[in-house]
mmCIF file of C-alpha atoms in Angstrom:
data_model
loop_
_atom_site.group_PDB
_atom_site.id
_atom_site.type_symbol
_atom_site.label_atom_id
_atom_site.label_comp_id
_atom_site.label_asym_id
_atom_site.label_seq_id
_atom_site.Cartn_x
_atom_site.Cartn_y
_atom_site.Cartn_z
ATOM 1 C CA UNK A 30 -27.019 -57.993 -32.152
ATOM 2 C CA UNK A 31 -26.748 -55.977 -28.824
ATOM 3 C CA UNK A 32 -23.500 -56.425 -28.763
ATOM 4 C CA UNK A 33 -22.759 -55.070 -31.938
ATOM 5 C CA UNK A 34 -25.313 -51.524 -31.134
ATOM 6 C CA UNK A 35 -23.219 -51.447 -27.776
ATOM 7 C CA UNK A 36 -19.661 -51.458 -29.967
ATOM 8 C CA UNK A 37 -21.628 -48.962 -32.770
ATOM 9 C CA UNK A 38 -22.499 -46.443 -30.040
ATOM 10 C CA UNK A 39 -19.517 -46.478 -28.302
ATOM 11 C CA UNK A 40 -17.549 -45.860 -31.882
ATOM 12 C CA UNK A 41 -19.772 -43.228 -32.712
ATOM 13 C CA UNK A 42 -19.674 -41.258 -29.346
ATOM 14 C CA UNK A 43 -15.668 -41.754 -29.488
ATOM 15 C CA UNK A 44 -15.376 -40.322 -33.032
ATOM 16 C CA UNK A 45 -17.740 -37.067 -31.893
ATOM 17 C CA UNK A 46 -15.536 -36.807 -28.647
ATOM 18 C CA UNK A 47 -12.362 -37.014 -31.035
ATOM 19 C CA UNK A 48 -13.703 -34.187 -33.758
ATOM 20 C CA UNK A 49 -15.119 -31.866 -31.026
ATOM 21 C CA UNK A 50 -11.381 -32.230 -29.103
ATOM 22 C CA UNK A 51 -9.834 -31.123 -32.596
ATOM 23 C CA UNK A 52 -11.952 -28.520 -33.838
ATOM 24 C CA UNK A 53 -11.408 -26.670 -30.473
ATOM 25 C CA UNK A 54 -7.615 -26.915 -30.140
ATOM 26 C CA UNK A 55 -7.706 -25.338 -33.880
ATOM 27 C CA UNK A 56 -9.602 -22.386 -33.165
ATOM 28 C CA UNK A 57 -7.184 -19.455 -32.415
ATOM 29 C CA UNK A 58 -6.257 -18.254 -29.311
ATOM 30 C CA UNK A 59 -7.628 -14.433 -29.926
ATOM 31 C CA UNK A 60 -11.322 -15.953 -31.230
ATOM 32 C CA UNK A 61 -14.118 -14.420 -29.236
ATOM 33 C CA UNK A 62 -15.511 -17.779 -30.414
ATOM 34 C CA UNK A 63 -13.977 -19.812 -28.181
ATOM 35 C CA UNK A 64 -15.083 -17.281 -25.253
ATOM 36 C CA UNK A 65 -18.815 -17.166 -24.682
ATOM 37 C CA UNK A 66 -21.961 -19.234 -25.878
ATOM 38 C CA UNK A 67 -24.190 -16.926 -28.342
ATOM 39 C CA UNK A 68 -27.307 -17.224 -25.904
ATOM 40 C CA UNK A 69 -25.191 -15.646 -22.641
ATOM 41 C CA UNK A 70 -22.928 -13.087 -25.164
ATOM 42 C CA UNK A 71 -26.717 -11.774 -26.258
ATOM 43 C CA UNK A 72 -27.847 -11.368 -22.848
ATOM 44 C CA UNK A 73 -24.665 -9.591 -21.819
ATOM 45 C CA UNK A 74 -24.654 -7.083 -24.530
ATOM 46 C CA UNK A 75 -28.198 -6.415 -24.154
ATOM 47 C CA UNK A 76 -27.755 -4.576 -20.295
ATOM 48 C CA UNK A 77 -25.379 -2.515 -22.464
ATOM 49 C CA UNK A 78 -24.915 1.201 -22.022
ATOM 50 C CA UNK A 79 -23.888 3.200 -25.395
ATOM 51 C CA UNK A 80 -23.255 7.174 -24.543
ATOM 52 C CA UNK A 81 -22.947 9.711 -27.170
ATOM 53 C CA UNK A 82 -22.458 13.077 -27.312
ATOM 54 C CA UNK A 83 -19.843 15.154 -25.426
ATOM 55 C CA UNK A 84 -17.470 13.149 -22.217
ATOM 56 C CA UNK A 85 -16.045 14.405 -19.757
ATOM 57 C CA UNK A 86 -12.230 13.402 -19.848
ATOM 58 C CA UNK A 87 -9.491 13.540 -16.610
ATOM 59 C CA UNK A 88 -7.496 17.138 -16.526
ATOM 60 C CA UNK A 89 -10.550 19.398 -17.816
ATOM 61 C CA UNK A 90 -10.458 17.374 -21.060
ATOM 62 C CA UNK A 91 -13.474 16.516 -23.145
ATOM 63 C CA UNK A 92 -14.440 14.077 -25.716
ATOM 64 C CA UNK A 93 -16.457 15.060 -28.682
ATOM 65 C CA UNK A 94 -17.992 11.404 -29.588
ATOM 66 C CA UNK A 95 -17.373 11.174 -33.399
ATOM 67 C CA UNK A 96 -20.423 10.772 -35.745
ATOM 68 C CA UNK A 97 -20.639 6.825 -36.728
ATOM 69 C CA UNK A 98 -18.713 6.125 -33.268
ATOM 70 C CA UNK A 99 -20.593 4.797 -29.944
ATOM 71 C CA UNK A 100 -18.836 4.556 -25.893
ATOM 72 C CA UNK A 101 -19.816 2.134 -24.043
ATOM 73 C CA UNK A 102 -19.640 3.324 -20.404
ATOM 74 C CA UNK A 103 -16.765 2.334 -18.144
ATOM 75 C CA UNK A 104 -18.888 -0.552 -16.167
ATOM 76 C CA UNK A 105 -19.779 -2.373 -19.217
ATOM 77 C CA UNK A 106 -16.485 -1.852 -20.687
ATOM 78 C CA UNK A 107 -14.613 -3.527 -18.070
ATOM 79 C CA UNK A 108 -17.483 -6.268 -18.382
ATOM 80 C CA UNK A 109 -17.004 -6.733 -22.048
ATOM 81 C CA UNK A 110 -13.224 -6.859 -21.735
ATOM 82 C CA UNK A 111 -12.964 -9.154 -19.137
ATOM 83 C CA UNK A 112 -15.834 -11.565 -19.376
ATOM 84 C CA UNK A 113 -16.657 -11.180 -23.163
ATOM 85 C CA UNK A 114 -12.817 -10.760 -24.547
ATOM 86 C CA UNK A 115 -10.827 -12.620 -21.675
ATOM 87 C CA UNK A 116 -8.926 -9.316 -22.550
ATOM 88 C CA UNK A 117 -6.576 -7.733 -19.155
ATOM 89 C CA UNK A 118 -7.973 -4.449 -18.155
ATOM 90 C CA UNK A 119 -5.645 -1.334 -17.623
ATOM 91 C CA UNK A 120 -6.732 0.448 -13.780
ATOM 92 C CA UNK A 121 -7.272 3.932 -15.395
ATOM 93 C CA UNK A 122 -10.321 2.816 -17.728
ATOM 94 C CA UNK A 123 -12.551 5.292 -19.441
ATOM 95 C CA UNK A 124 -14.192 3.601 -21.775
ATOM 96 C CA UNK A 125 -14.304 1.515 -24.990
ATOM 97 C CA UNK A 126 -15.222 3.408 -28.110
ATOM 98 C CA UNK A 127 -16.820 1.106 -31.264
ATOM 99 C CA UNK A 128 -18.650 2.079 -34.841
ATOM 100 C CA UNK A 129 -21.619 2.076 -34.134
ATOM 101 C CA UNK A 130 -22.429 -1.051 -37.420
ATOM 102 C CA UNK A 131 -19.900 -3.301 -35.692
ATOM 103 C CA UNK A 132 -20.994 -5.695 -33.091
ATOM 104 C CA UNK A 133 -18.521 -6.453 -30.777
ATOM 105 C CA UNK A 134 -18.742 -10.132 -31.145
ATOM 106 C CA UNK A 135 -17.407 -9.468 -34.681
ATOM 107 C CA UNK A 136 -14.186 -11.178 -35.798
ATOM 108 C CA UNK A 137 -13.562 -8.023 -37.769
ATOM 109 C CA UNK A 138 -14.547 -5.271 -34.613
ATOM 110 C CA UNK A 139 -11.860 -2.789 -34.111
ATOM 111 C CA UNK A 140 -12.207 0.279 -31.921
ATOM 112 C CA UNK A 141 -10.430 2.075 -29.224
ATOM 113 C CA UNK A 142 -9.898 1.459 -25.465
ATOM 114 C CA UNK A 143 -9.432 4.980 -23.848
ATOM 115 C CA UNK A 144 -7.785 4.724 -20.538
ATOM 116 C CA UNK A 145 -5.623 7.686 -18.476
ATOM 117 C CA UNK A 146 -2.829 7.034 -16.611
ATOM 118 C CA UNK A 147 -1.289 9.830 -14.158
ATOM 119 C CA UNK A 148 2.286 8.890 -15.097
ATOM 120 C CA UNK A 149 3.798 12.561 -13.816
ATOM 121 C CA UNK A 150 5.822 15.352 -15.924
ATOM 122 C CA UNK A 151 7.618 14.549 -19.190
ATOM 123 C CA UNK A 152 9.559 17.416 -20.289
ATOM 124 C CA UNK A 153 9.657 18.416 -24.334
ATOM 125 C CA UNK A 154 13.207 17.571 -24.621
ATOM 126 C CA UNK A 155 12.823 13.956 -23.393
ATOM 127 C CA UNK A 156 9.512 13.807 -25.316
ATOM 128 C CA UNK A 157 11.176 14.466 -28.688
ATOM 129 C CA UNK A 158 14.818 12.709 -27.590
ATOM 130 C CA UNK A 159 13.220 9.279 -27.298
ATOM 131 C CA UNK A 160 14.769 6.147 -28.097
ATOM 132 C CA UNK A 161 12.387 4.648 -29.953
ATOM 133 C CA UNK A 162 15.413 1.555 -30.698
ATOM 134 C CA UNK A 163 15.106 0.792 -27.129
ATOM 135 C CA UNK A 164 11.424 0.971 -26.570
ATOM 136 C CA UNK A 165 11.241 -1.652 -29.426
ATOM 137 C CA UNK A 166 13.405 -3.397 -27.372
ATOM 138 C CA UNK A 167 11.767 -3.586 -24.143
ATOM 139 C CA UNK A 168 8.437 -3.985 -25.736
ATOM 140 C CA UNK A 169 9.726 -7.181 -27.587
ATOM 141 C CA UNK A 170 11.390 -8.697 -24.004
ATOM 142 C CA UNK A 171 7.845 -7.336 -22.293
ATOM 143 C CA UNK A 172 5.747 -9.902 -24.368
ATOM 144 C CA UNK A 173 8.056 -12.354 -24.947
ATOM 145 C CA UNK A 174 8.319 -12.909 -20.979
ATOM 146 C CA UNK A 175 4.353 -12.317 -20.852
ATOM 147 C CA UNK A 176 4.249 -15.213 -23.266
ATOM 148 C CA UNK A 177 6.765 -17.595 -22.380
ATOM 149 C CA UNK A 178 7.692 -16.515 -18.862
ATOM 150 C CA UNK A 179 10.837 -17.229 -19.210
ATOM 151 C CA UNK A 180 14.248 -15.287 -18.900
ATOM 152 C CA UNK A 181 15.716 -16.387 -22.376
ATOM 153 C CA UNK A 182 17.005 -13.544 -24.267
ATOM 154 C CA UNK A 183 18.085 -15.506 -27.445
ATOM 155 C CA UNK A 184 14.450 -15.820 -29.145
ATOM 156 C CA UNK A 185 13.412 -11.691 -27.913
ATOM 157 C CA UNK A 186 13.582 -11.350 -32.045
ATOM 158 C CA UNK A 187 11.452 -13.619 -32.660
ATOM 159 C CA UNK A 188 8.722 -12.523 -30.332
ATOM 160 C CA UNK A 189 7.060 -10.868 -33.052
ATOM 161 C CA UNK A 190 6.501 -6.839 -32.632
ATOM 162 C CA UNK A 191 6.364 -4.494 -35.115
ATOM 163 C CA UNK A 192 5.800 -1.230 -36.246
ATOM 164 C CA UNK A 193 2.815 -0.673 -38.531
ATOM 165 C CA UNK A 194 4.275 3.040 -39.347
ATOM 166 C CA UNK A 195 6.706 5.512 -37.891
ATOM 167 C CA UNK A 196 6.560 5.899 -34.633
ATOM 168 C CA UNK A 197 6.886 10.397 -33.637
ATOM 169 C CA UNK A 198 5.931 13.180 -31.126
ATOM 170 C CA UNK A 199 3.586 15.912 -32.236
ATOM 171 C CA UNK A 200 5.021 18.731 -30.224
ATOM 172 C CA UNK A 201 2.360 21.063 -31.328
ATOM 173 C CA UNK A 202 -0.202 19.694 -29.986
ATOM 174 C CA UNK A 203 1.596 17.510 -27.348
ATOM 175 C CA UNK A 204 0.658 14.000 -28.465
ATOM 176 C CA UNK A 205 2.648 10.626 -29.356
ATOM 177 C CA UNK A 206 1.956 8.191 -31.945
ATOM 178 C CA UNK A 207 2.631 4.428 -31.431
ATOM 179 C CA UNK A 208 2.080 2.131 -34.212
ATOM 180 C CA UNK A 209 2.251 -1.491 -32.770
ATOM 181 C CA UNK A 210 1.925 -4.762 -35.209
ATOM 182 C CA UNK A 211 1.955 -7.679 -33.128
ATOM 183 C CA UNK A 212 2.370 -10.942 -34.766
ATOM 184 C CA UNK A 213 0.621 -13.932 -32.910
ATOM 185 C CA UNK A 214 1.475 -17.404 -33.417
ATOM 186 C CA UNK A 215 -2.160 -18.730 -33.028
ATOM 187 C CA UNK A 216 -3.124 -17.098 -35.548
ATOM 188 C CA UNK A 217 -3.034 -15.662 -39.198
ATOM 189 C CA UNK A 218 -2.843 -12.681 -38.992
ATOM 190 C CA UNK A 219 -1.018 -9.243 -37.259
ATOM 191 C CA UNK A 220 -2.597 -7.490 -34.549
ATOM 192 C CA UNK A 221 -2.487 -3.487 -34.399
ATOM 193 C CA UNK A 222 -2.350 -1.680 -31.242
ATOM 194 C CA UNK A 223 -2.008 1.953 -32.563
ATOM 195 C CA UNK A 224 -1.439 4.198 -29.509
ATOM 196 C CA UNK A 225 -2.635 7.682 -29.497
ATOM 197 C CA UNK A 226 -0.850 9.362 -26.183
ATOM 198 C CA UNK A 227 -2.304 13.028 -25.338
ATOM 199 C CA UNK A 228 0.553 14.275 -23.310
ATOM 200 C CA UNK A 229 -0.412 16.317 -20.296
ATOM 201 C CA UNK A 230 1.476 17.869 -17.045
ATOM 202 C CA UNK A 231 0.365 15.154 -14.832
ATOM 203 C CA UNK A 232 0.050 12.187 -17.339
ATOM 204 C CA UNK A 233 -1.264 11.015 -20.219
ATOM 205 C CA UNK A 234 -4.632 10.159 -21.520
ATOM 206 C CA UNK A 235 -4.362 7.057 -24.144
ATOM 207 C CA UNK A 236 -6.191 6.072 -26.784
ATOM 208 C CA UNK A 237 -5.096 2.430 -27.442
ATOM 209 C CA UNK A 238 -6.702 1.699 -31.526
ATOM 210 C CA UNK A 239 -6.786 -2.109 -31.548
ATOM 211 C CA UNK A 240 -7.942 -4.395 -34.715
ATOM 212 C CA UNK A 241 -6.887 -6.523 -37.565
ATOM 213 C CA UNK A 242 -3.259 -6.006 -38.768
ATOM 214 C CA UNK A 243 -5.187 -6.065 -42.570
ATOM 215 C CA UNK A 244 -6.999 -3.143 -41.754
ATOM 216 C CA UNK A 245 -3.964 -1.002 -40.877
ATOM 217 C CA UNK A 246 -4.692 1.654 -43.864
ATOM 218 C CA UNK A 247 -8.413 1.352 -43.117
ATOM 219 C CA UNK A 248 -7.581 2.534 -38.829
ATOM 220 C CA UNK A 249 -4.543 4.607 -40.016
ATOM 221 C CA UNK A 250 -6.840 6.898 -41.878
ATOM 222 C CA UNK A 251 -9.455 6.830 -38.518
ATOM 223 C CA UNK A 252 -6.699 8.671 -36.650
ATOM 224 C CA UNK A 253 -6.826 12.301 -37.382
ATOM 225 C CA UNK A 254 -10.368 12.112 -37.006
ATOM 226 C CA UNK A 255 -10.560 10.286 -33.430
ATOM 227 C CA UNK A 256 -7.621 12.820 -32.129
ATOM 228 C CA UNK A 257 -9.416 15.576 -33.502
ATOM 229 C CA UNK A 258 -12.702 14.511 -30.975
ATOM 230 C CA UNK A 259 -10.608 15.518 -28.107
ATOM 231 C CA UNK A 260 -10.624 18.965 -26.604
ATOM 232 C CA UNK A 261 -7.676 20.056 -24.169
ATOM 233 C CA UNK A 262 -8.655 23.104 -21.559
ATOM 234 C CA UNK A 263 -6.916 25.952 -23.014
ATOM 235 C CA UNK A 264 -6.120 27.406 -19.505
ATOM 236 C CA UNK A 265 -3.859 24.382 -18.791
ATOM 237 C CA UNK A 266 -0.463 25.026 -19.904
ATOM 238 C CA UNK A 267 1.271 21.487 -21.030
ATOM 239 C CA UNK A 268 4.728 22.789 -19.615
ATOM 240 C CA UNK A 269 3.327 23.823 -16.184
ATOM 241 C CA UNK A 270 5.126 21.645 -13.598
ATOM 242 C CA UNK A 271 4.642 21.817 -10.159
ATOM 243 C CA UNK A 272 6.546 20.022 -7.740
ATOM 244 C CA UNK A 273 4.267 20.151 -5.029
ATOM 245 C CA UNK A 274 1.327 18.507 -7.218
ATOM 246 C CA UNK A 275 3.265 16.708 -10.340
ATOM 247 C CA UNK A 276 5.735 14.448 -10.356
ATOM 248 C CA UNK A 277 8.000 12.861 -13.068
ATOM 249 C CA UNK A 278 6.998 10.493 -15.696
ATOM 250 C CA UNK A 279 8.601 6.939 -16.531
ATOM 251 C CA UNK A 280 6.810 5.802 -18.652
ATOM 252 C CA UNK A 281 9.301 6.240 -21.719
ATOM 253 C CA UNK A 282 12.875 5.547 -22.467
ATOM 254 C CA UNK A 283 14.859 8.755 -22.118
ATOM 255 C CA UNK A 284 18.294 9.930 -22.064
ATOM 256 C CA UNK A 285 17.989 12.121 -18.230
ATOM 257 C CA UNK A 286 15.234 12.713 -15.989
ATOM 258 C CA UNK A 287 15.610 16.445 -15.501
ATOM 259 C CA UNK A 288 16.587 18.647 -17.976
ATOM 260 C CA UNK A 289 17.829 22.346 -18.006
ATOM 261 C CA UNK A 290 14.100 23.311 -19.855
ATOM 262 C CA UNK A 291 12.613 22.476 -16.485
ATOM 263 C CA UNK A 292 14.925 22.958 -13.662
ATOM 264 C CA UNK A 293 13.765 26.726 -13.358
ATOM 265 C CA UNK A 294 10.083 25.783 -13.044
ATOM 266 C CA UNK A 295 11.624 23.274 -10.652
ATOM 267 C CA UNK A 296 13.762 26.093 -8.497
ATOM 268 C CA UNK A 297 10.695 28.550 -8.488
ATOM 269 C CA UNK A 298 8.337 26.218 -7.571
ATOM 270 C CA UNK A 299 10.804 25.352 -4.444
ATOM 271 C CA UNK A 300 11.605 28.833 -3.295
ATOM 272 C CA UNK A 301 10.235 28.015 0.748
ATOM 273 C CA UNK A 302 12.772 25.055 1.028
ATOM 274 C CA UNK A 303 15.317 27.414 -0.873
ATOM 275 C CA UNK A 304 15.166 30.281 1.354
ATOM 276 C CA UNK A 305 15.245 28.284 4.279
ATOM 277 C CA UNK A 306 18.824 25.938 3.122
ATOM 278 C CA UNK A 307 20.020 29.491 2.705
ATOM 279 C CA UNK A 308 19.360 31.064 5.712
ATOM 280 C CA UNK A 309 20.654 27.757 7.517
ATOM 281 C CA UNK A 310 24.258 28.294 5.434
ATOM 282 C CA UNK A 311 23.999 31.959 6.884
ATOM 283 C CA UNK A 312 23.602 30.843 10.259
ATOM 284 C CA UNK A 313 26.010 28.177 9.961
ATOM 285 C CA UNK A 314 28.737 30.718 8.875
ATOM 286 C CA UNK A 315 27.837 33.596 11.818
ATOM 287 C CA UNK A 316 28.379 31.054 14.771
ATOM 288 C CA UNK A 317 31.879 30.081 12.931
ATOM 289 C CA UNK A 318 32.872 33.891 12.937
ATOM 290 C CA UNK A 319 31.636 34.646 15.981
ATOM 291 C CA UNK A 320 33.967 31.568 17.841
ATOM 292 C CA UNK A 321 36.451 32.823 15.833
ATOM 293 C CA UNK A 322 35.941 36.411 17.222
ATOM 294 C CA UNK A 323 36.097 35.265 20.590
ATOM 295 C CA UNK A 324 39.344 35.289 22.690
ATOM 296 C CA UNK A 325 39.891 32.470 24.660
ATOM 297 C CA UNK A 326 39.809 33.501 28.049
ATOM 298 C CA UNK A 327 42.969 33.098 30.639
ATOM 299 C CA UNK A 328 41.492 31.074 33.839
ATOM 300 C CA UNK A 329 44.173 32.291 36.887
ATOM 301 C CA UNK A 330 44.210 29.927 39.301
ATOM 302 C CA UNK A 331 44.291 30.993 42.715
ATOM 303 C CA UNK A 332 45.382 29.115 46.299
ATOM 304 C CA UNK A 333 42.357 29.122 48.541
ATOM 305 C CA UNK A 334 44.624 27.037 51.106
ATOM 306 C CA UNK A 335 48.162 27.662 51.446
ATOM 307 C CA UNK A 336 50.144 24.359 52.719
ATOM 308 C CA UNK A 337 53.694 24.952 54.428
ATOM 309 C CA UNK A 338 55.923 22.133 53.640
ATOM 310 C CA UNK A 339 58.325 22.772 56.253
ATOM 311 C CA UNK A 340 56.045 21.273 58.306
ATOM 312 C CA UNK A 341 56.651 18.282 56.858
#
């Protein structure tokens, strides 16, 4: 009879150890599930700060915080990203921005991650000349190598990125709009990463819209209203470039790098180093006209001792 409880128990204990192993290799990779036990997620969120109200943003910018919306400050984002989402963190983090009924534990949470990035100068022609083909294209081979790390360019097709709408430059008011469906493999369903790109002359400030690829009308219709919340400081010109304080952007496929728009902010902003190449050509060309000015000058050689060969 002991025998037979010691075989029971150790059939019972494999079977759990078998189910457990199989329920977690089925949960998908993107689950905040998987990531945190309630108890610790709790006390995370708990030593949260929520701000509301009016942000300051890089470049004299400023963030109205829509009605409905909350921020969660830039310390607790880059907790809640990293330890709470297992999520990679950009270096030019602002802050994550959430409705204020969703927790962020939610499988259904969407929201935006605001980050800036001081890029440099992209000039309107590039801005509205992009190839959006191409930036399909390196997007695709960017996450296929993030996912398989491997050089392969036969499956970049198949590495499943999309856009959720048409991609386009607002020239107006200076801002791209990047509509990226990502399909993942783990799990059923699309991911959207709808990037909002306010275009300045010494970057870009981003607003990255991230949820579920079913709720594309549902964010798509959030839009005007989160671009809207930001206020640009009317006294800073988007095509002011200066070369002592900008530099160029490459952060998008473009035909050139300089453009005929900009190379007379480029020549004025340059004048010191301008004046001085010319007065170096100037000088150059004097000291050629004076040698050729001068006459050479006929050396007469003259005997100081006189040696009579007849004494020889």
């Amino acid at each position: 009879m002991e025998r037979f409880c010691r075989v029971f128990c150790f059939v019972c204990i494999f079977i759990v150890a078998t189910f457990t192993s199989v329920v977690a290799s089925d949960l998908p990779e993107d689950s905040f599930y998987r990531y945190e036990l309630p108890g610790r997620t709790d006390s995370i969120m708990s030593t949260f700060t929520w701000l509301t109200g009016e942000q300051q943003l890089p470049e004299g910018m400023e963030l109205t915080i829509p009605k409905g919306f909350r921020l969660l400050s830039q310390e607790d984002s880059y907790v809640m990203l990293t330890e709470l989402w297992h999520n990679e963190v950009h270096p030019g983090l602002i802050g994550v921005l959430l409705p204020e009924k969703l927790n962020p534990m939610d499988a259904s949470v969407w929201g935006v991650t605001i980050y800036y990035a001081s890029s440099g100068y992209q000039s309107e022609r590039e801005l509205l000349n992009i190839n959006y083909d191409k930036l399909m294209r390196d997007r695709r081979l960017e996450r296929y190598r993030k996912l398989s790390r491997s050089e392969d360019y036969s499956v970049i097709a198949q590495s499943g990125v999309e856009w959720a709408g048409r991609p386009y430059y607002d020239s107006r008011r200076h801002i791209l709009y990047w509509p990226w469906l990502y399909k993942s493999d783990a799990i059923d369903k699309d991911i959207l990463n709808y990037e909002v790109r306010f275009v300045t002359h010494k970057g870009q400030l981003c607003f990255n819209i991230f949820g579920d690829g079913r709720q594309v009308q549902q964010i798509t219709s959030q839009v005007p209203m989160l671009v809207n919340s930001v206020k640009t400081t009317p006294h800073i010109a988007r095509n002011v470039f200066n070369l002592h304080t900008n530099q160029f952007a490459t952060f998008v496929p473009t035909p050139s790098k300089l453009d005929v728009m900009n190379l007379m902010d480029v020549l004025l902003n340059c004048w010191l180093f301008i004046v001085v190449f010319g007065l170096l050509i100037l000088f150059v060309y004097a000291m050629q006209y004076l040698h050729r000015e001068r006459k050479p000058i006929k050396h007469i050689s003259r005997n100081v001792i006189r040696i009579d060969e007849s004494l020889n």
